[in-house]
Amino acid sequence: MSTNAMIYRIVWRWHFYAGLVVMPFLLILAVTGGIYLFNDEINDVVYHDLRFAPAVSTTSLPLSQLMDAALASYPDGQATRIDTPHEAGRTVEVFVTPAKGEPVRVFVDPGTGTVLGSYVYTHTLVGFADKFHGSLMLGKFGDAIVEIAACWAVILILTGLYLWWPRAGLRIVGVLLPRVSARGRNFWKSMHATVGVWTALFILFLIFSGLPWASVWGGIFREVINTAGVGYPGDYRTYGRIVSSSQSAPLDNPSGSRPWTLEGSTTPASQHHHHGAQGLASMPGKSSQPIDVDAVAAIVAKNGMTDPYRLTLPADATGVYTALRYPDQPEGQRTLYIDQYSGEVLKDVKFSDYGWAAKAVELGVQIHMGNYFGRANQFVMLIPCVGILFLAVTGPYMWWLRRPKGRFAAPKTAGDLSLSSVLIGIILICAIFPLAGASLTVVLVGEAILQMLVRQRRYA
């Protein structure tokens, strides 16, 4: 067997097994991602009576009244975040953690203070798709599974492109266009290959723009760019102040309280003036009692931040008010950290303060979610979702057509690879995708043990 033939067989074997393991998860990611691309449209239809006020009002009640109205429906509950309307006629969204049960989102008419209803985010179609897309509803364990699947998807795409690469010269039909005249497995093979090559770059973009949110890969990547000075603002590690031990109250959507660039970073803390209140009473701007959300709203407005924004409330005595403006175009991102006692703006972080790598991630995230350039963005990102669905179905179907009845019919091995080649491959994959490298090691060790047991049984 020639070297090229051996490499082709090895690549085909790994493409087969990678697809077998990864495609079910990619199928889940494609469906849930496709749903979330149209999250606002879906929610506006399903929860129209909650998301739209009965009558458009030119004025809005103070945030404190809207928050109190929401809390009246949940005695002993705690408000954790308030989202102001992003356009006229929309409701205010108050995040509430009840004394018992799951966190809820309460929708309040900003003009009248009437509570229109509430829901548990994860019990909605969009909320379920969002959570399942990120962690399969399994917490950190599910997040790791999704990360492994995404990393292996890169290997799946690269091996697929190698198998597709024309070896007899570039042709239109059969390479860039499917052979519609073919029949049976050859037709589906041609369709699978051409759909794969036309959607490969879109799928790779989705993977790499989504990986920064992954726990292991994203954590390492964030640390690397921050250390290199191209992530969060250079003075963000220390403020010359106490650092809050609790950045915000628990939310049903924690990532919504700050941009990716600031996730996992330290947060400035409020100066708790519980002791010596008499001495502080005569000091301008100093108080032993937290200011209310109306005062915070006034401070936010005074600093030039307009609706819509997300206001996260302090979780404890050292927590801060966090006002986040998070538009579809990340160039408009801005985060204000406000001392809950004095009302002092402890930090004002704008998109221009980010390093170039963080800016690229924020831009990628908004395109990934279909936000950046409107409706067209949603449909462009829908292309790889549909492509994944097609590939996930045609891949197994081709195997089913090819395999002899009653046999697994996996691609045959081309012979044992040298130990040095295996180690180099593992090291390279571990360096780029740690969890994928770890899973590859487990697979190879398991395969080696299985082969050893088969040999022992054969010669027993």
C-alpha positions as a Markdown table, in Angstrom:
| # | Residue | x | y | z |
|---|---|---|---|---|
| 1 | Met | 0.0 | 0.0 | 0.0 |
| 2 | Ser | 1.4 | 3.4 | -1.0 |
| 3 | Thr | 1.9 | 6.1 | 1.6 |
| 4 | Asn | -0.9 | 8.3 | 0.2 |
| 5 | Ala | -3.3 | 5.3 | 0.3 |
| 6 | Met | -2.3 | 4.5 | 3.8 |
| 7 | Ile | -2.9 | 8.2 | 4.9 |
| 8 | Tyr | -6.2 | 8.3 | 3.1 |
| 9 | Arg | -7.4 | 5.2 | 4.9 |
| 10 | Ile | -6.2 | 6.5 | 8.3 |
| 11 | Val | -8.0 | 9.8 | 7.7 |
| 12 | Trp | -11.2 | 8.0 | 6.6 |
| 13 | Arg | -11.1 | 5.8 | 9.7 |
| 14 | Trp | -10.8 | 8.8 | 12.0 |
| 15 | His | -13.5 | 10.7 | 10.1 |
| 16 | Phe | -15.8 | 7.8 | 10.5 |
| 17 | Tyr | -15.3 | 7.3 | 14.2 |
| 18 | Ala | -15.3 | 11.1 | 14.9 |
| 19 | Gly | -18.6 | 11.4 | 13.0 |
| 20 | Leu | -20.1 | 8.5 | 14.8 |
| 21 | Val | -19.4 | 10.0 | 18.2 |
| 22 | Val | -19.7 | 13.7 | 17.5 |
| 23 | Met | -22.6 | 14.0 | 15.1 |
| 24 | Pro | -25.4 | 13.3 | 17.7 |
| 25 | Phe | -24.1 | 16.2 | 19.7 |
| 26 | Leu | -23.6 | 18.4 | 16.7 |
| 27 | Leu | -27.2 | 17.6 | 15.8 |
| 28 | Ile | -28.3 | 18.9 | 19.2 |
| 29 | Leu | -26.2 | 22.0 | 18.8 |
| 30 | Ala | -27.5 | 22.7 | 15.3 |
| 31 | Val | -31.2 | 22.4 | 16.4 |
| 32 | Thr | -30.8 | 24.4 | 19.6 |
| 33 | Gly | -28.6 | 27.0 | 18.0 |
| 34 | Gly | -31.1 | 27.4 | 15.1 |
| 35 | Ile | -33.9 | 28.0 | 17.6 |
| 36 | Tyr | -31.8 | 30.5 | 19.6 |
| 37 | Leu | -31.0 | 32.5 | 16.4 |
| 38 | Phe | -34.6 | 33.5 | 16.4 |
| 39 | Asn | -35.1 | 33.9 | 20.1 |
| 40 | Asp | -36.7 | 37.3 | 20.1 |
| 41 | Glu | -39.0 | 36.4 | 17.2 |
| 42 | Ile | -40.1 | 33.2 | 18.9 |
| 43 | Asn | -40.6 | 34.8 | 22.3 |
| 44 | Asp | -42.5 | 37.7 | 20.8 |
| 45 | Val | -45.0 | 35.3 | 19.3 |
| 46 | Val | -45.3 | 32.8 | 22.2 |
| 47 | Tyr | -45.2 | 35.4 | 25.0 |
| 48 | His | -46.6 | 38.4 | 23.2 |
| 49 | Asp | -48.8 | 39.4 | 26.1 |
| 50 | Leu | -45.8 | 39.5 | 28.5 |
| 51 | Arg | -43.2 | 41.2 | 26.3 |
| 52 | Phe | -45.5 | 44.0 | 24.9 |
| 53 | Ala | -47.3 | 46.5 | 27.1 |
| 54 | Pro | -51.1 | 46.8 | 26.4 |
| 55 | Ala | -50.6 | 50.5 | 25.5 |
| 56 | Val | -47.5 | 52.4 | 24.5 |
| 57 | Ser | -46.6 | 55.0 | 27.2 |
| 58 | Thr | -44.4 | 58.0 | 26.7 |
| 59 | Thr | -43.4 | 58.0 | 30.4 |
| 60 | Ser | -42.2 | 55.2 | 32.7 |
| 61 | Leu | -42.6 | 54.7 | 36.4 |
| 62 | Pro | -39.5 | 54.7 | 38.6 |
| 63 | Leu | -37.6 | 51.4 | 38.6 |
| 64 | Ser | -38.3 | 51.0 | 42.3 |
| 65 | Gln | -42.0 | 50.9 | 41.7 |
| 66 | Leu | -41.7 | 48.4 | 38.9 |
| 67 | Met | -39.4 | 46.2 | 41.0 |
| 68 | Asp | -41.8 | 46.4 | 44.0 |
| 69 | Ala | -44.7 | 45.4 | 41.7 |
| 70 | Ala | -42.8 | 42.3 | 40.5 |
| 71 | Leu | -41.8 | 41.4 | 44.1 |
| 72 | Ala | -45.4 | 41.7 | 45.3 |
| 73 | Ser | -46.1 | 38.5 | 43.3 |
| 74 | Tyr | -43.3 | 36.7 | 45.1 |
| 75 | Pro | -43.3 | 37.6 | 48.8 |
| 76 | Asp | -39.9 | 37.1 | 50.4 |
| 77 | Gly | -38.3 | 36.9 | 46.9 |
| 78 | Gln | -35.2 | 38.8 | 45.9 |
| 79 | Ala | -34.8 | 41.0 | 42.8 |
| 80 | Thr | -31.5 | 40.3 | 41.1 |
| 81 | Arg | -31.6 | 42.2 | 37.8 |
| 82 | Ile | -33.8 | 44.7 | 35.9 |
| 83 | Asp | -33.7 | 44.9 | 32.1 |
| 84 | Thr | -35.1 | 48.1 | 30.7 |
| 85 | Pro | -37.2 | 48.1 | 27.5 |
| 86 | His | -35.2 | 48.1 | 24.2 |
| 87 | Glu | -37.9 | 50.0 | 22.4 |
| 88 | Ala | -41.2 | 51.8 | 23.0 |
| 89 | Gly | -44.1 | 49.5 | 23.8 |
| 90 | Arg | -42.0 | 46.8 | 25.4 |
| 91 | Thr | -42.2 | 45.7 | 29.1 |
| 92 | Val | -39.6 | 45.9 | 31.8 |
| 93 | Glu | -38.1 | 42.5 | 32.7 |
| 94 | Val | -37.4 | 41.9 | 36.4 |
| 95 | Phe | -35.4 | 38.9 | 37.4 |
| 96 | Val | -36.6 | 37.5 | 40.8 |
| 97 | Thr | -35.3 | 34.6 | 42.9 |
| 98 | Pro | -38.3 | 33.4 | 45.0 |
| 99 | Ala | -38.0 | 32.1 | 48.5 |
| 100 | Lys | -38.8 | 28.7 | 47.1 |
| 101 | Gly | -38.6 | 27.4 | 43.5 |
| 102 | Glu | -36.7 | 28.4 | 40.5 |
| 103 | Pro | -35.7 | 31.9 | 39.4 |
| 104 | Val | -38.4 | 33.7 | 37.4 |
| 105 | Arg | -38.6 | 36.6 | 35.0 |
| 106 | Val | -41.5 | 39.0 | 35.8 |
| 107 | Phe | -42.8 | 41.3 | 33.1 |
| 108 | Val | -44.1 | 44.7 | 34.2 |
| 109 | Asp | -45.9 | 47.4 | 32.2 |
| 110 | Pro | -43.5 | 50.4 | 32.6 |
| 111 | Gly | -46.3 | 52.9 | 32.2 |
| 112 | Thr | -48.8 | 51.5 | 34.8 |
| 113 | Gly | -46.7 | 49.1 | 36.9 |
| 114 | Thr | -49.1 | 46.3 | 36.1 |
| 115 | Val | -47.5 | 42.8 | 36.3 |
| 116 | Leu | -48.4 | 41.0 | 33.1 |
| 117 | Gly | -47.0 | 37.6 | 34.0 |
| 118 | Ser | -43.8 | 35.7 | 34.5 |
| 119 | Tyr | -42.0 | 32.5 | 33.4 |
| 120 | Val | -39.1 | 30.3 | 34.4 |
| 121 | Tyr | -36.6 | 30.9 | 31.6 |
| 122 | Thr | -35.5 | 27.3 | 31.3 |
| 123 | His | -39.1 | 26.2 | 30.9 |
| 124 | Thr | -39.5 | 28.1 | 27.7 |
| 125 | Leu | -38.5 | 26.8 | 24.3 |
| 126 | Val | -35.8 | 29.5 | 23.8 |
| 127 | Gly | -34.6 | 29.1 | 27.4 |
| 128 | Phe | -34.4 | 25.3 | 27.0 |
| 129 | Ala | -32.5 | 25.7 | 23.7 |
| 130 | Asp | -30.1 | 28.2 | 25.3 |
| 131 | Lys | -29.2 | 26.0 | 28.2 |
| 132 | Phe | -29.2 | 22.7 | 26.3 |
| 133 | His | -27.0 | 24.4 | 23.6 |
| 134 | Gly | -24.4 | 25.3 | 26.2 |
| 135 | Ser | -24.3 | 22.5 | 28.7 |
| 136 | Leu | -27.0 | 19.9 | 27.7 |
| 137 | Met | -28.7 | 20.9 | 31.0 |
| 138 | Leu | -25.9 | 19.0 | 32.9 |
| 139 | Gly | -23.9 | 21.8 | 34.3 |
| 140 | Lys | -20.1 | 21.8 | 34.1 |
| 141 | Phe | -20.1 | 18.1 | 33.0 |
| 142 | Gly | -22.4 | 18.9 | 30.1 |
| 143 | Asp | -20.3 | 22.0 | 29.2 |
| 144 | Ala | -17.3 | 19.7 | 29.0 |
| 145 | Ile | -19.1 | 17.3 | 26.7 |
| 146 | Val | -20.2 | 20.1 | 24.4 |
| 147 | Glu | -16.6 | 21.4 | 24.3 |
| 148 | Ile | -15.3 | 18.0 | 23.4 |
| 149 | Ala | -17.9 | 17.6 | 20.7 |
| 150 | Ala | -17.0 | 21.1 | 19.3 |
| 151 | Cys | -13.3 | 20.3 | 19.3 |
| 152 | Trp | -13.8 | 17.0 | 17.6 |
| 153 | Ala | -16.0 | 18.7 | 15.1 |
| 154 | Val | -13.0 | 20.6 | 13.9 |
| 155 | Ile | -11.1 | 17.3 | 13.4 |
| 156 | Leu | -14.2 | 16.0 | 11.6 |
| 157 | Ile | -14.3 | 18.9 | 9.2 |
| 158 | Leu | -10.6 | 18.9 | 8.5 |
| 159 | Thr | -10.5 | 15.1 | 7.8 |
| 160 | Gly | -13.7 | 15.6 | 5.7 |
| 161 | Leu | -12.0 | 18.3 | 3.6 |
| 162 | Tyr | -9.0 | 16.0 | 3.1 |
| 163 | Leu | -11.2 | 13.2 | 1.9 |
| 164 | Trp | -13.0 | 15.6 | -0.4 |
| 165 | Trp | -9.9 | 17.2 | -1.9 |
| 166 | Pro | -9.9 | 16.4 | -5.6 |
| 167 | Arg | -6.9 | 14.2 | -6.6 |
| 168 | Ala | -7.6 | 14.2 | -10.3 |
| 169 | Gly | -7.8 | 18.0 | -10.8 |
| 170 | Leu | -10.5 | 20.5 | -9.9 |
| 171 | Arg | -13.9 | 19.7 | -11.4 |
| 172 | Ile | -17.2 | 21.5 | -11.0 |
| 173 | Val | -19.5 | 18.4 | -10.9 |
| 174 | Gly | -18.6 | 15.9 | -8.3 |
| 175 | Val | -16.4 | 18.4 | -6.4 |
| 176 | Leu | -18.2 | 21.7 | -6.1 |
| 177 | Leu | -21.6 | 20.5 | -7.3 |
| 178 | Pro | -23.2 | 17.2 | -6.5 |
| 179 | Arg | -23.6 | 14.4 | -9.1 |
| 180 | Val | -27.4 | 14.6 | -9.4 |
| 181 | Ser | -27.3 | 11.8 | -12.0 |
| 182 | Ala | -25.7 | 9.3 | -9.6 |
| 183 | Arg | -27.8 | 6.7 | -7.8 |
| 184 | Gly | -27.8 | 5.1 | -4.4 |
| 185 | Arg | -24.8 | 5.6 | -2.1 |
| 186 | Asn | -22.8 | 7.5 | -4.8 |
| 187 | Phe | -25.5 | 10.1 | -4.9 |
| 188 | Trp | -25.6 | 10.6 | -1.2 |
| 189 | Lys | -21.8 | 10.6 | -1.0 |
| 190 | Ser | -21.6 | 13.4 | -3.6 |
| 191 | Met | -24.3 | 15.4 | -1.8 |
| 192 | His | -22.6 | 14.8 | 1.6 |
| 193 | Ala | -19.2 | 16.0 | 0.2 |
| 194 | Thr | -20.5 | 19.1 | -1.6 |
| 195 | Val | -22.7 | 20.3 | 1.3 |
| 196 | Gly | -19.8 | 19.7 | 3.6 |
| 197 | Val | -17.4 | 21.8 | 1.6 |
| 198 | Trp | -19.8 | 24.6 | 1.1 |
| 199 | Thr | -20.7 | 24.9 | 4.8 |
| 200 | Ala | -17.3 | 24.0 | 6.3 |
| 201 | Leu | -16.1 | 27.6 | 6.8 |
| 202 | Phe | -19.4 | 28.6 | 8.3 |
| 203 | Ile | -19.3 | 25.6 | 10.7 |
| 204 | Leu | -15.7 | 26.4 | 11.7 |
| 205 | Phe | -16.7 | 30.0 | 12.4 |
| 206 | Leu | -19.5 | 28.8 | 14.6 |
| 207 | Ile | -17.1 | 26.5 | 16.5 |
| 208 | Phe | -14.3 | 29.0 | 17.0 |
| 209 | Ser | -16.7 | 31.9 | 17.9 |
| 210 | Gly | -18.4 | 29.7 | 20.4 |
| 211 | Leu | -15.4 | 28.1 | 22.0 |
| 212 | Pro | -14.5 | 31.2 | 24.1 |
| 213 | Trp | -17.6 | 30.4 | 26.2 |
| 214 | Ala | -16.4 | 26.8 | 26.9 |
| 215 | Ser | -15.1 | 26.2 | 30.4 |
| 216 | Val | -11.7 | 24.7 | 29.7 |
| 217 | Trp | -10.7 | 26.1 | 26.3 |
| 218 | Gly | -12.4 | 29.4 | 27.0 |
| 219 | Gly | -10.7 | 29.8 | 30.4 |
| 220 | Ile | -7.3 | 29.1 | 29.0 |
| 221 | Phe | -7.9 | 31.4 | 26.0 |
| 222 | Arg | -9.1 | 34.2 | 28.3 |
| 223 | Glu | -6.1 | 33.8 | 30.5 |
| 224 | Val | -3.7 | 33.8 | 27.6 |
| 225 | Ile | -5.0 | 37.0 | 26.0 |
| 226 | Asn | -5.4 | 38.8 | 29.3 |
| 227 | Thr | -1.8 | 37.9 | 30.2 |
| 228 | Ala | -0.7 | 39.1 | 26.8 |
| 229 | Gly | -2.5 | 42.4 | 27.4 |
| 230 | Val | -5.0 | 42.0 | 24.5 |
| 231 | Gly | -8.0 | 41.0 | 26.6 |
| 232 | Tyr | -9.7 | 43.1 | 29.2 |
| 233 | Pro | -8.4 | 46.6 | 30.0 |
| 234 | Gly | -4.9 | 46.7 | 31.3 |
| 235 | Asp | -5.8 | 48.2 | 34.7 |
| 236 | Tyr | -8.5 | 45.6 | 35.3 |
| 237 | Arg | -6.6 | 43.2 | 37.5 |
| 238 | Thr | -6.4 | 45.7 | 40.4 |
| 239 | Tyr | -8.4 | 48.8 | 41.1 |
| 240 | Gly | -6.6 | 50.1 | 44.2 |
| 241 | Arg | -9.8 | 49.1 | 46.0 |
| 242 | Ile | -11.3 | 46.1 | 47.9 |
| 243 | Val | -12.4 | 43.4 | 45.4 |
| 244 | Ser | -15.9 | 42.1 | 45.9 |
| 245 | Ser | -16.2 | 38.5 | 47.1 |
| 246 | Ser | -19.5 | 38.2 | 45.2 |
| 247 | Gln | -19.8 | 39.9 | 41.9 |
| 248 | Ser | -23.6 | 39.6 | 41.6 |
| 249 | Ala | -26.6 | 37.8 | 42.8 |
| 250 | Pro | -27.4 | 34.4 | 41.4 |
| 251 | Leu | -29.1 | 34.7 | 38.0 |
| 252 | Asp | -30.9 | 32.2 | 35.8 |
| 253 | Asn | -28.7 | 33.6 | 33.0 |
| 254 | Pro | -25.3 | 34.6 | 34.6 |
| 255 | Ser | -23.6 | 35.4 | 31.4 |
| 256 | Gly | -26.1 | 38.2 | 30.8 |
| 257 | Ser | -24.7 | 40.3 | 33.6 |
| 258 | Arg | -21.4 | 41.2 | 31.9 |
| 259 | Pro | -19.8 | 40.8 | 28.5 |
| 260 | Trp | -17.5 | 37.8 | 27.7 |
| 261 | Thr | -14.4 | 40.1 | 28.0 |
| 262 | Leu | -15.2 | 40.8 | 31.7 |
| 263 | Glu | -16.4 | 37.3 | 32.6 |
| 264 | Gly | -14.3 | 35.7 | 35.4 |
| 265 | Ser | -12.5 | 38.9 | 36.2 |
| 266 | Thr | -12.4 | 40.6 | 39.5 |
| 267 | Thr | -15.1 | 43.2 | 40.3 |
| 268 | Pro | -14.6 | 46.4 | 42.3 |
| 269 | Ala | -16.3 | 46.4 | 45.7 |
| 270 | Ser | -18.6 | 48.8 | 47.5 |
| 271 | Gln | -17.0 | 50.4 | 50.6 |
| 272 | His | -19.3 | 49.1 | 53.4 |
| 273 | His | -19.8 | 51.9 | 55.9 |
| 274 | His | -21.7 | 50.0 | 58.4 |
| 275 | His | -19.5 | 51.1 | 61.3 |
| 276 | Gly | -19.0 | 54.7 | 62.2 |
| 277 | Ala | -22.2 | 55.8 | 60.5 |
| 278 | Gln | -22.4 | 59.0 | 62.7 |
| 279 | Gly | -19.1 | 60.2 | 61.4 |
| 280 | Leu | -20.1 | 59.4 | 57.8 |
| 281 | Ala | -23.4 | 61.2 | 58.0 |
| 282 | Ser | -21.8 | 64.6 | 57.6 |
| 283 | Met | -19.7 | 63.5 | 54.7 |
| 284 | Pro | -21.1 | 64.4 | 51.3 |
| 285 | Gly | -21.9 | 61.3 | 49.1 |
| 286 | Lys | -21.3 | 58.9 | 52.0 |
| 287 | Ser | -24.0 | 56.7 | 53.6 |
| 288 | Ser | -24.3 | 53.7 | 55.8 |
| 289 | Gln | -27.4 | 52.6 | 53.8 |
| 290 | Pro | -27.5 | 51.4 | 50.2 |
| 291 | Ile | -28.9 | 53.7 | 47.7 |
| 292 | Asp | -32.1 | 52.5 | 45.8 |
| 293 | Val | -32.4 | 51.6 | 42.2 |
| 294 | Asp | -34.0 | 55.0 | 41.3 |
| 295 | Ala | -30.8 | 56.8 | 42.5 |
| 296 | Val | -28.8 | 54.3 | 40.5 |
| 297 | Ala | -30.9 | 54.9 | 37.4 |
| 298 | Ala | -30.3 | 58.7 | 37.8 |
| 299 | Ile | -26.5 | 58.0 | 38.1 |
| 300 | Val | -26.6 | 55.8 | 35.0 |
| 301 | Ala | -28.5 | 58.6 | 33.1 |
| 302 | Lys | -26.1 | 61.3 | 34.3 |
| 303 | Asn | -23.2 | 59.2 | 33.0 |
| 304 | Gly | -24.8 | 59.1 | 29.5 |
| 305 | Met | -26.0 | 55.5 | 29.5 |
| 306 | Thr | -29.5 | 55.3 | 28.0 |
| 307 | Asp | -32.1 | 52.5 | 27.6 |
| 308 | Pro | -31.8 | 49.7 | 27.0 |
| 309 | Tyr | -29.5 | 48.4 | 29.7 |
| 310 | Arg | -29.3 | 45.6 | 32.3 |
| 311 | Leu | -29.0 | 46.6 | 35.9 |
| 312 | Thr | -27.7 | 43.9 | 38.2 |
| 313 | Leu | -28.3 | 44.4 | 41.9 |
| 314 | Pro | -25.6 | 43.9 | 44.6 |
| 315 | Ala | -25.6 | 40.4 | 46.1 |
| 316 | Asp | -24.1 | 41.3 | 49.4 |
| 317 | Ala | -22.7 | 44.1 | 51.5 |
| 318 | Thr | -19.7 | 44.5 | 49.3 |
| 319 | Gly | -21.4 | 44.0 | 46.0 |
| 320 | Val | -22.0 | 46.8 | 43.4 |
| 321 | Tyr | -24.7 | 47.8 | 41.1 |
| 322 | Thr | -23.7 | 46.8 | 37.5 |
| 323 | Ala | -25.2 | 48.6 | 34.6 |
| 324 | Leu | -24.5 | 46.9 | 31.3 |
| 325 | Arg | -25.4 | 48.2 | 27.8 |
| 326 | Tyr | -25.1 | 45.2 | 25.5 |
| 327 | Pro | -26.3 | 46.1 | 22.0 |
| 328 | Asp | -26.2 | 43.9 | 18.9 |
| 329 | Gln | -23.1 | 45.8 | 17.7 |
| 330 | Pro | -20.5 | 45.3 | 20.4 |
| 331 | Glu | -18.9 | 48.6 | 19.6 |
| 332 | Gly | -21.6 | 50.1 | 21.8 |
| 333 | Gln | -20.9 | 47.9 | 24.9 |
| 334 | Arg | -20.4 | 49.7 | 28.2 |
| 335 | Thr | -20.3 | 48.6 | 31.8 |
| 336 | Leu | -20.7 | 50.8 | 34.8 |
| 337 | Tyr | -19.8 | 49.5 | 38.3 |
| 338 | Ile | -21.5 | 51.7 | 41.0 |
| 339 | Asp | -20.8 | 51.7 | 44.7 |
| 340 | Gln | -24.1 | 50.7 | 46.4 |
| 341 | Tyr | -23.6 | 53.2 | 49.3 |
| 342 | Ser | -22.0 | 56.3 | 47.8 |
| 343 | Gly | -23.2 | 56.0 | 44.3 |
| 344 | Glu | -19.7 | 56.6 | 43.0 |
| 345 | Val | -18.9 | 55.1 | 39.6 |
| 346 | Leu | -16.0 | 52.7 | 40.5 |
| 347 | Lys | -15.3 | 51.7 | 37.0 |
| 348 | Asp | -16.6 | 52.6 | 33.5 |
| 349 | Val | -15.5 | 50.1 | 30.9 |
| 350 | Lys | -16.2 | 50.7 | 27.2 |
| 351 | Phe | -15.6 | 48.6 | 24.1 |
| 352 | Ser | -12.7 | 50.9 | 23.2 |
| 353 | Asp | -11.0 | 49.8 | 26.4 |
| 354 | Tyr | -10.8 | 46.1 | 25.4 |
| 355 | Gly | -7.7 | 44.6 | 23.8 |
| 356 | Trp | -7.9 | 43.6 | 20.1 |
| 357 | Ala | -8.4 | 39.9 | 20.9 |
| 358 | Ala | -11.3 | 40.6 | 23.2 |
| 359 | Lys | -12.8 | 42.9 | 20.6 |
| 360 | Ala | -12.6 | 40.1 | 18.0 |
| 361 | Val | -14.3 | 37.7 | 20.4 |
| 362 | Glu | -17.1 | 40.1 | 21.2 |
| 363 | Leu | -17.6 | 40.7 | 17.5 |
| 364 | Gly | -17.6 | 36.9 | 16.8 |
| 365 | Val | -20.1 | 36.3 | 19.6 |
| 366 | Gln | -22.6 | 38.8 | 18.2 |
| 367 | Ile | -22.3 | 37.3 | 14.6 |
| 368 | His | -22.5 | 33.8 | 16.1 |
| 369 | Met | -25.8 | 34.7 | 17.7 |
| 370 | Gly | -27.2 | 36.3 | 14.6 |
| 371 | Asn | -27.3 | 39.8 | 16.0 |
| 372 | Tyr | -24.7 | 41.9 | 14.3 |
| 373 | Phe | -26.2 | 42.8 | 10.9 |
| 374 | Gly | -29.9 | 42.1 | 11.5 |
| 375 | Arg | -32.1 | 39.6 | 9.8 |
| 376 | Ala | -29.5 | 38.7 | 7.2 |
| 377 | Asn | -27.1 | 37.7 | 10.0 |
| 378 | Gln | -29.7 | 35.2 | 11.3 |
| 379 | Phe | -30.2 | 33.5 | 8.0 |
| 380 | Val | -26.4 | 33.4 | 7.2 |
| 381 | Met | -25.8 | 31.6 | 10.6 |
| 382 | Leu | -28.8 | 29.3 | 9.9 |
| 383 | Ile | -26.9 | 28.0 | 6.8 |
| 384 | Pro | -24.3 | 26.0 | 8.9 |
| 385 | Cys | -27.1 | 24.8 | 11.2 |
| 386 | Val | -29.0 | 23.3 | 8.3 |
| 387 | Gly | -25.7 | 22.0 | 6.8 |
| 388 | Ile | -24.9 | 20.2 | 10.1 |
| 389 | Leu | -28.4 | 18.6 | 10.1 |
| 390 | Phe | -27.9 | 17.4 | 6.5 |
| 391 | Leu | -24.4 | 16.0 | 7.2 |
| 392 | Ala | -25.6 | 14.4 | 10.4 |
| 393 | Val | -28.3 | 12.5 | 8.6 |
| 394 | Thr | -26.5 | 11.6 | 5.3 |
| 395 | Gly | -23.3 | 10.4 | 7.0 |
| 396 | Pro | -24.9 | 7.5 | 8.9 |
| 397 | Tyr | -27.2 | 6.8 | 6.0 |
| 398 | Met | -24.2 | 6.3 | 3.7 |
| 399 | Trp | -22.7 | 3.9 | 6.3 |
| 400 | Trp | -26.0 | 2.1 | 6.5 |
| 401 | Leu | -26.1 | 1.6 | 2.7 |
| 402 | Arg | -22.5 | 0.5 | 2.6 |
| 403 | Arg | -22.4 | -2.0 | 5.5 |
| 404 | Pro | -23.0 | -5.7 | 4.9 |
| 405 | Lys | -26.0 | -7.0 | 6.8 |
| 406 | Gly | -25.2 | -7.8 | 10.4 |
| 407 | Arg | -21.7 | -6.2 | 10.4 |
| 408 | Phe | -20.4 | -2.9 | 11.8 |
| 409 | Ala | -18.3 | -2.3 | 8.7 |
| 410 | Ala | -16.0 | 0.4 | 10.0 |
| 411 | Pro | -13.1 | 1.5 | 7.7 |
| 412 | Lys | -10.2 | -0.9 | 8.0 |
| 413 | Thr | -7.0 | 0.2 | 9.6 |
| 414 | Ala | -4.0 | 0.8 | 7.4 |
| 415 | Gly | -1.7 | -0.8 | 9.9 |
| 416 | Asp | -0.2 | 0.3 | 13.2 |
| 417 | Leu | 1.2 | 3.8 | 13.4 |
| 418 | Ser | 4.6 | 4.4 | 15.0 |
| 419 | Leu | 4.5 | 5.4 | 18.7 |
| 420 | Ser | 6.3 | 8.7 | 17.9 |
| 421 | Ser | 3.6 | 9.6 | 15.3 |
| 422 | Val | 0.8 | 8.9 | 17.9 |
| 423 | Leu | 2.5 | 10.9 | 20.6 |
| 424 | Ile | 3.1 | 13.9 | 18.3 |
| 425 | Gly | -0.5 | 13.8 | 17.2 |
| 426 | Ile | -1.8 | 13.7 | 20.8 |
| 427 | Ile | 0.6 | 16.5 | 21.9 |
| 428 | Leu | -0.5 | 18.7 | 19.0 |
| 429 | Ile | -4.2 | 18.1 | 19.7 |
| 430 | Cys | -3.8 | 18.6 | 23.4 |
| 431 | Ala | -2.0 | 21.9 | 22.8 |
| 432 | Ile | -4.9 | 23.2 | 20.7 |
| 433 | Phe | -7.9 | 21.4 | 22.2 |
| 434 | Pro | -7.0 | 20.1 | 25.7 |
| 435 | Leu | -10.3 | 18.1 | 26.3 |
| 436 | Ala | -10.2 | 16.7 | 22.7 |
| 437 | Gly | -6.6 | 15.5 | 23.3 |
| 438 | Ala | -7.6 | 13.9 | 26.6 |
| 439 | Ser | -10.5 | 12.1 | 25.0 |
| 440 | Leu | -8.3 | 11.0 | 22.1 |
| 441 | Thr | -5.8 | 9.5 | 24.7 |
| 442 | Val | -8.7 | 7.6 | 26.3 |
| 443 | Val | -9.8 | 6.3 | 22.9 |
| 444 | Leu | -6.4 | 5.1 | 21.9 |
| 445 | Val | -5.7 | 3.5 | 25.3 |
| 446 | Gly | -9.0 | 1.8 | 25.1 |
| 447 | Glu | -8.4 | 0.6 | 21.5 |
| 448 | Ala | -5.0 | -0.7 | 22.5 |
| 449 | Ile | -6.4 | -2.7 | 25.5 |
| 450 | Leu | -9.2 | -4.1 | 23.2 |
| 451 | Gln | -6.7 | -5.2 | 20.6 |
| 452 | Met | -4.6 | -6.8 | 23.3 |
| 453 | Leu | -7.6 | -8.7 | 24.7 |
| 454 | Val | -8.5 | -9.9 | 21.2 |
| 455 | Arg | -5.0 | -11.2 | 20.6 |
| 456 | Gln | -5.0 | -13.0 | 23.9 |
| 457 | Arg | -8.3 | -14.6 | 23.2 |
| 458 | Arg | -7.1 | -15.6 | 19.7 |
| 459 | Tyr | -4.0 | -17.4 | 20.9 |
| 460 | Ala | -5.5 | -18.8 | 24.1 |
